[in-house]
mmCIF file of C-alpha atoms and ligand atoms in Angstrom:
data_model
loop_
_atom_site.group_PDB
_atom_site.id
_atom_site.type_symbol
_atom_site.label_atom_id
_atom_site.label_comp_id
_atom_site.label_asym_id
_atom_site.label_seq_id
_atom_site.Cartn_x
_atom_site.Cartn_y
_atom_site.Cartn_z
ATOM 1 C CA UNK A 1 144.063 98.884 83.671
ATOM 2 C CA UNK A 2 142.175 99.807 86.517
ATOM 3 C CA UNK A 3 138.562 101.643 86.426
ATOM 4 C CA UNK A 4 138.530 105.689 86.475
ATOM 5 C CA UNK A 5 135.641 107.711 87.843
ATOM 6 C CA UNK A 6 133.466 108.633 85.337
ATOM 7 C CA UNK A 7 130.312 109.473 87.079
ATOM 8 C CA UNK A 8 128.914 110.281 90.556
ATOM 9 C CA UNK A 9 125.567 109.245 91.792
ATOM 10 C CA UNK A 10 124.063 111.007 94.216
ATOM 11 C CA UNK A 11 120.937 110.289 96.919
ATOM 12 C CA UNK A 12 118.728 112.995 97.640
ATOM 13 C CA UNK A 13 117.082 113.146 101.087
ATOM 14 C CA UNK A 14 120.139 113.246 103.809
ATOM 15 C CA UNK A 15 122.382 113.957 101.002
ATOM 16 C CA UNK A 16 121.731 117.131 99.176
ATOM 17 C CA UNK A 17 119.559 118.214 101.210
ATOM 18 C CA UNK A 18 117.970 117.650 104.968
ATOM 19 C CA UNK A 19 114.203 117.090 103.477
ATOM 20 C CA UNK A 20 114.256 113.944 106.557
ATOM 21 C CA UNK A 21 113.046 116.557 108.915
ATOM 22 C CA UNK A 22 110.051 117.169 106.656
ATOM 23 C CA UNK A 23 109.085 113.568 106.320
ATOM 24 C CA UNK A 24 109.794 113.523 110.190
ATOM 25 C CA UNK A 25 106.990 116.417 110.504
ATOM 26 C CA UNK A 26 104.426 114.735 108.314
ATOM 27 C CA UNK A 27 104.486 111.093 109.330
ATOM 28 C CA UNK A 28 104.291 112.446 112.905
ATOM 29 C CA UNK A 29 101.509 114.292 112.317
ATOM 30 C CA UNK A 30 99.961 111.488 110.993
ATOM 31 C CA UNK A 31 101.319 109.420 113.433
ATOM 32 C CA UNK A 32 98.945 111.899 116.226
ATOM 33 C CA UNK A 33 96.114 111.754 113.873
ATOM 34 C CA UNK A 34 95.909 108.038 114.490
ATOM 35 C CA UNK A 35 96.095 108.845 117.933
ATOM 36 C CA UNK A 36 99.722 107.700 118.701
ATOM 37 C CA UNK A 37 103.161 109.084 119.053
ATOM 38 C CA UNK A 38 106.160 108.790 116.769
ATOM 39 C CA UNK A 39 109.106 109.882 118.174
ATOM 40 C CA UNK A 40 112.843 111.273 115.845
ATOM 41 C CA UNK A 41 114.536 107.549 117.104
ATOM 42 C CA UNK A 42 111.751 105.733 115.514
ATOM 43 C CA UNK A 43 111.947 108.029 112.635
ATOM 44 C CA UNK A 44 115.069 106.868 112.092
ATOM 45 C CA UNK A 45 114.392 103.622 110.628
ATOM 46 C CA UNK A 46 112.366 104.746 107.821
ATOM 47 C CA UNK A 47 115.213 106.539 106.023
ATOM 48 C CA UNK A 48 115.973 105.687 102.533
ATOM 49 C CA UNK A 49 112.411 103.277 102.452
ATOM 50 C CA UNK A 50 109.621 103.732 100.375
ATOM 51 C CA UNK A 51 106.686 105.448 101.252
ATOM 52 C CA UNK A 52 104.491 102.491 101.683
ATOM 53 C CA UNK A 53 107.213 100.771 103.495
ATOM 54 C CA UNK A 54 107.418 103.555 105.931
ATOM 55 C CA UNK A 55 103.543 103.565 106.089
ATOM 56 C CA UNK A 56 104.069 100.082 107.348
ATOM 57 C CA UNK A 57 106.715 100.463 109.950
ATOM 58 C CA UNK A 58 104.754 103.172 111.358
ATOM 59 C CA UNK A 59 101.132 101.507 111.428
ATOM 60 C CA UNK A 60 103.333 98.413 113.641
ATOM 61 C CA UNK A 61 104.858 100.805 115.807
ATOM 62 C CA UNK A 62 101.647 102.367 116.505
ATOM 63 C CA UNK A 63 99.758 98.800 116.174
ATOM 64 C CA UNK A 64 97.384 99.527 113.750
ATOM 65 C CA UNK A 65 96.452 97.391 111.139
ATOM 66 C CA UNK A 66 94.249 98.719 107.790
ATOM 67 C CA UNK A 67 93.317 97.548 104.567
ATOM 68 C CA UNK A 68 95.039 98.410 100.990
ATOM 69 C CA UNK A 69 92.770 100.906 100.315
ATOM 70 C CA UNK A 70 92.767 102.731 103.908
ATOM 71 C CA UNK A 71 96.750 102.153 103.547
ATOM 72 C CA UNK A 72 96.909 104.084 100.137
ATOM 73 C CA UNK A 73 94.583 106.817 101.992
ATOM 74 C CA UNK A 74 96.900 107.495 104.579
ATOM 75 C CA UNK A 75 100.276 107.371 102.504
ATOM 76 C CA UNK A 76 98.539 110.151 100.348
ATOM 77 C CA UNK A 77 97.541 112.308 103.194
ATOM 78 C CA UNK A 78 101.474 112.273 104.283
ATOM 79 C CA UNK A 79 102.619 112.817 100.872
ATOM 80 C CA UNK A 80 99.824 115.835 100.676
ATOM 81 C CA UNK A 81 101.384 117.054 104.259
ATOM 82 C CA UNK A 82 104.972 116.635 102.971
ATOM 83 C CA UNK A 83 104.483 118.284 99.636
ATOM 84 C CA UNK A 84 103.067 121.335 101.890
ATOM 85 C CA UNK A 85 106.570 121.766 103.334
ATOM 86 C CA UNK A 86 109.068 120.851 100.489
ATOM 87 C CA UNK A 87 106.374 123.388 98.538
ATOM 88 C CA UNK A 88 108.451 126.438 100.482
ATOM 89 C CA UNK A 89 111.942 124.763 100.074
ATOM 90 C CA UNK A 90 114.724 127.651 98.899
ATOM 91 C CA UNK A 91 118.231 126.900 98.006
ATOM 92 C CA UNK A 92 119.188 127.482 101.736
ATOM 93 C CA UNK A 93 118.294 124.165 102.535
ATOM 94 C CA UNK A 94 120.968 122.657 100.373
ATOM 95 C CA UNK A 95 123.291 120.595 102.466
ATOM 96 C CA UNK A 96 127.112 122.239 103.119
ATOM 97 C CA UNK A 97 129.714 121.134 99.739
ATOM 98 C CA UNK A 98 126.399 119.595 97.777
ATOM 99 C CA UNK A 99 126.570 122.398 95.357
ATOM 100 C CA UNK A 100 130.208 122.901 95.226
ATOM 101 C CA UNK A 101 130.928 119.752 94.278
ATOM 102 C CA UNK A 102 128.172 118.636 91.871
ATOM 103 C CA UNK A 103 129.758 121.885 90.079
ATOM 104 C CA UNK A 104 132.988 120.816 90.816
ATOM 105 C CA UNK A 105 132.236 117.130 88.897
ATOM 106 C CA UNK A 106 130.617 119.622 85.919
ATOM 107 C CA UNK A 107 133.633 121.418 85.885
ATOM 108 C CA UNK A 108 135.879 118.208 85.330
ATOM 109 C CA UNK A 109 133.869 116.154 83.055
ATOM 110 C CA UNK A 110 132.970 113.677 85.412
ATOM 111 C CA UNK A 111 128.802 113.028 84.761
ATOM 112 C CA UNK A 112 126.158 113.096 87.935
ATOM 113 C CA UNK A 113 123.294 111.351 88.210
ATOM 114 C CA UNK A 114 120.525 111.553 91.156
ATOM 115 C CA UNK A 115 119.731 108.151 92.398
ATOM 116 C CA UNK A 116 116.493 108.371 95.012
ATOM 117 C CA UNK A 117 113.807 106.473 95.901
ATOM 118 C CA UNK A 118 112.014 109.525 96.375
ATOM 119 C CA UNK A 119 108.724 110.648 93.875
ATOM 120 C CA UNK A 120 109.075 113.914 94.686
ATOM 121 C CA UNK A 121 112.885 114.187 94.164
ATOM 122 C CA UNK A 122 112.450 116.685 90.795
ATOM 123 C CA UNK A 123 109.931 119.618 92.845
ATOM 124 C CA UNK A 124 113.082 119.285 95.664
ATOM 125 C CA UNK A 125 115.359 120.082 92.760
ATOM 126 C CA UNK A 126 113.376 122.487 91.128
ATOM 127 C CA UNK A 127 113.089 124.189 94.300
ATOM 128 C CA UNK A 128 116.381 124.128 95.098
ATOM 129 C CA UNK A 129 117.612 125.424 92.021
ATOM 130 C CA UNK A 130 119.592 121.628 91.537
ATOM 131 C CA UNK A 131 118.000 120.506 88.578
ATOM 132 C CA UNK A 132 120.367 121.673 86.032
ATOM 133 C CA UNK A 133 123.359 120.134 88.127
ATOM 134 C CA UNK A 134 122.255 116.466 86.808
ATOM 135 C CA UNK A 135 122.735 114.902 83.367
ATOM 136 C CA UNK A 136 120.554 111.802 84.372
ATOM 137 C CA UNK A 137 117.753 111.697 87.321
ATOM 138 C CA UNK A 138 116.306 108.347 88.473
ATOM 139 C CA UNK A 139 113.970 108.596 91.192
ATOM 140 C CA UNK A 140 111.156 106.930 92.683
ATOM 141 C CA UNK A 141 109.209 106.811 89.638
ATOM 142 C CA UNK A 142 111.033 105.177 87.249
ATOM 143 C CA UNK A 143 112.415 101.858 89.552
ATOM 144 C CA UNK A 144 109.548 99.011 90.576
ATOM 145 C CA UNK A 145 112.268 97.819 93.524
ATOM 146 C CA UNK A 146 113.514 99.719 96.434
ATOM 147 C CA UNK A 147 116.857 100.158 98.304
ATOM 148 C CA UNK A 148 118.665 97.558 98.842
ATOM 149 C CA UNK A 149 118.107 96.537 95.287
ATOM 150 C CA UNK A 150 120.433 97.981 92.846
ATOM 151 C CA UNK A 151 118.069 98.946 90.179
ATOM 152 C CA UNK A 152 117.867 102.895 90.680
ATOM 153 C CA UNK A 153 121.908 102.974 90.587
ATOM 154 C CA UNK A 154 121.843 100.073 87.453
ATOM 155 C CA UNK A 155 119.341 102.382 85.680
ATOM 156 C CA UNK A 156 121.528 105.632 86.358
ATOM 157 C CA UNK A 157 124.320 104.205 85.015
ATOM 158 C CA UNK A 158 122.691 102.851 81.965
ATOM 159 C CA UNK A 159 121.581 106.243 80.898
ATOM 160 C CA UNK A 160 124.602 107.647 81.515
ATOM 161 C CA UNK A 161 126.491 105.008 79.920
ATOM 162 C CA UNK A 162 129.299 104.381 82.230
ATOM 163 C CA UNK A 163 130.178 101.062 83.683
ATOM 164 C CA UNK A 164 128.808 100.387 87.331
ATOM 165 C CA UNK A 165 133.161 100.263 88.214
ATOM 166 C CA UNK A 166 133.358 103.770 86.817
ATOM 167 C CA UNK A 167 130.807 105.137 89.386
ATOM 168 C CA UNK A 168 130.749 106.542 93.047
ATOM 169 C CA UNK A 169 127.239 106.467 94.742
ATOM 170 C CA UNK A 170 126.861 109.004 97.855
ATOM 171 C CA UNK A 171 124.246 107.442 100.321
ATOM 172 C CA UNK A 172 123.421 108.170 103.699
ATOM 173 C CA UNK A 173 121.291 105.297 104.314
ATOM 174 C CA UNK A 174 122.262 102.078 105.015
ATOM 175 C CA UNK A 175 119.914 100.387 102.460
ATOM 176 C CA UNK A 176 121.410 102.642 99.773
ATOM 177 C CA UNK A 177 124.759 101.665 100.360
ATOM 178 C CA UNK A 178 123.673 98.050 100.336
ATOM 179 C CA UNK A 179 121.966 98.945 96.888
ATOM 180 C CA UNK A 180 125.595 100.312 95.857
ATOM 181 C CA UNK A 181 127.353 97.311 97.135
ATOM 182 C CA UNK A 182 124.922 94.910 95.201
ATOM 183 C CA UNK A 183 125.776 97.096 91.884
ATOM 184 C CA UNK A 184 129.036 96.922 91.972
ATOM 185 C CA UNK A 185 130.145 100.548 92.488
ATOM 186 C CA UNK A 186 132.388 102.612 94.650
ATOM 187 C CA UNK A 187 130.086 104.225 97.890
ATOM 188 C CA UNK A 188 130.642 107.229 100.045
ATOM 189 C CA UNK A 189 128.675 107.172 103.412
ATOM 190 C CA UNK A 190 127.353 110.107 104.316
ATOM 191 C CA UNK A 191 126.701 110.084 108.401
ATOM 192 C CA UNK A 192 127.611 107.440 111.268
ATOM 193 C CA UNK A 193 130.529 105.240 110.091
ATOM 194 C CA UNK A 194 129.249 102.779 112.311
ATOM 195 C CA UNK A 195 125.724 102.328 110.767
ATOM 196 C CA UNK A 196 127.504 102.479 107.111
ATOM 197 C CA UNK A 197 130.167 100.552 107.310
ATOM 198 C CA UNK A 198 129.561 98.559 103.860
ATOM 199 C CA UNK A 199 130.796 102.138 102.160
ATOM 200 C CA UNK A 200 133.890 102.035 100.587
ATOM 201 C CA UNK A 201 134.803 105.622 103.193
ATOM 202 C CA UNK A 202 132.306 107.473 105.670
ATOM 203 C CA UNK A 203 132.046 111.299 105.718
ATOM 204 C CA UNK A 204 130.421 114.067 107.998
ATOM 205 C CA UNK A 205 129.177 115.535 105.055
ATOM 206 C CA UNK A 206 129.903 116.456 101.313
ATOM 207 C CA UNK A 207 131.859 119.227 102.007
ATOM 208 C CA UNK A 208 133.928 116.971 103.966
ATOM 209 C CA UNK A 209 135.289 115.116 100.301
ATOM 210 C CA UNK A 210 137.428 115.965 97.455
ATOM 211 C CA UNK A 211 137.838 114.919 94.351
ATOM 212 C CA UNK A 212 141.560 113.310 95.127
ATOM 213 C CA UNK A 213 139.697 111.342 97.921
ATOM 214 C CA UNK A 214 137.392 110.037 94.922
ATOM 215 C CA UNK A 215 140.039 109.248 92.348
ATOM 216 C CA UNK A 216 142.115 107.121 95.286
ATOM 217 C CA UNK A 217 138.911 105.080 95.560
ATOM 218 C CA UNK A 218 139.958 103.825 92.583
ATOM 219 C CA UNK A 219 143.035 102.868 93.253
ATOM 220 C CA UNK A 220 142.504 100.727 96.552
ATOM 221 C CA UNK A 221 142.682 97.403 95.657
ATOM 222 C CA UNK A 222 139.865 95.263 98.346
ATOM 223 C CA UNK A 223 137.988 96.782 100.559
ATOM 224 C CA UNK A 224 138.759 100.597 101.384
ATOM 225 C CA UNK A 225 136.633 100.861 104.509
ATOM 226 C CA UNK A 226 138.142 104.278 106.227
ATOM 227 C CA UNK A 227 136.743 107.195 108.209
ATOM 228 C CA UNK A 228 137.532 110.510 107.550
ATOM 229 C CA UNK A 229 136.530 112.360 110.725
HETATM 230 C C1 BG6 B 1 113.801 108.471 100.446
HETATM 231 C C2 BG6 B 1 113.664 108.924 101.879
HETATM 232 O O1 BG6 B 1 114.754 109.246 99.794
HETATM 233 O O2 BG6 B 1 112.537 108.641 99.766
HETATM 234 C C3 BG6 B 1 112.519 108.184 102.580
HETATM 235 O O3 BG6 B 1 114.872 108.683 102.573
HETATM 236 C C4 BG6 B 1 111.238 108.370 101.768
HETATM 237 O O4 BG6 B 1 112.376 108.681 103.891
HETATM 238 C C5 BG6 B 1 111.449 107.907 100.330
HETATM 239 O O5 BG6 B 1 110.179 107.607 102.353
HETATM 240 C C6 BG6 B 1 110.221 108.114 99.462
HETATM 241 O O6 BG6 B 1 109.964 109.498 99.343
HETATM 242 P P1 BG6 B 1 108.620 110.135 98.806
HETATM 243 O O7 BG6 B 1 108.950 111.600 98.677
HETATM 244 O O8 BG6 B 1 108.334 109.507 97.456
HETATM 245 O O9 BG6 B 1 107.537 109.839 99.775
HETATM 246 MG MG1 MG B 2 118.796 109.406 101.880
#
């Protein structure tokens, strides 16, 4: 018998809500600090990484090298910068069909889980007025390996027990659809179909899915690549 959905998995930054242009603000400003530029292409590129491993593509593009120390220094005074802006975050700044469907996927039985490499993913939530919309939350404390490992989706599922097959992860960076890929789940791109074209089907945005289009996933047999556009 083939797999039903069970559970959704959802990303946080690009997903449920546009917090990118936050992180854009902060490691720019750092970015000037240091006495370089950092423009939105470059900015780009450090979707969906860690915070030290966006400390790092930043420091090359701006050819800097420090030490482990200075390094931690300078990934704190972001985070300090960032935390200033997420700090005034309403529920305005939810992303269009995020909260319809995560109430939606309530509504039906169907569990949700938020899967981000973020470690400030719960004050986003809490400001957002999200955090009762998730049975399970794994986020950038709890894994010790980033996107494109599969550990924060593994670890999602686990406490919601639910078989990786019974999930759908909704990503918008191409890492995190790698990391869905490597878990064995259904995906659901969120962005440029080009850029995310390991996703089972590629999407504007969440308002742009239904719960039908979910369910068929199940029911493609190989790979489902589509666009809905
Ligand atoms: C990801 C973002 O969700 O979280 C990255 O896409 C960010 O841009 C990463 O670097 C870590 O976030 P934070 O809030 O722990 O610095
Ligand atoms: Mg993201």
């Amino acid at each position: 018998m083939n797999n039903l959905l069970k559970a959704c998995i959802f990303d946080l930054d690009g997903v449920l809500v546009d917090t990118a242009v936050y992180h854009y603000m902060a490691w720019k400003r750092l970015a000037l600090k240091l006495g370089f530029d950092f423009t939105q292409e470059q900015n780009e590129g450090l979707k969906g990484i860690s915070r030290m491993q966006s400390l790092e593509i930043l420091l090359a593009e701006g050819g800097l090298v420090f030490d482990e120390a200075a390094k931690l220094k300078l990934a704190d005074k972001k985070n300090r910068w960032y935390c200033e802006y997420i700090e005034k975050m309403t529920a305005d700044e939810i992303l269009p069909g995020a909260a319809s469907l995560l109430k939606e996927l309530k509504s039906k039985g169907i569990k949700t889980a938020l899967g981000s490499a973020s470690k400030n993913a719960e004050t986003i939530l809490r400001n957002t007025n999200l955090l009762s919309q998730f049975d399970v939350i794994v986020d950038g404390n709890n894994i010790t390996k980033a996107k494109p490992d599969p550990q924060v989706f593994l670890l999602a599922a686990g406490q919601l027990k639910v078989k990786p097959e019974e999930c759908v992860v909704f990503e918008d960076a191409r890492a995190g659809i790698a990391a869905a890929v490597k878990a064995g789940m259904h995906s659901v791109g969120i962005g440029n179909p080009a850029w995310l074209n390991q996703a089972d089907i590629v999407v504007p945005a969440l308002k742009d899915i239904s719960i039908d289009t979910l369910n068929n996933l199940f029911h493609t047999k190989g790979t489902s690549y589509e666009t809905v556009y």
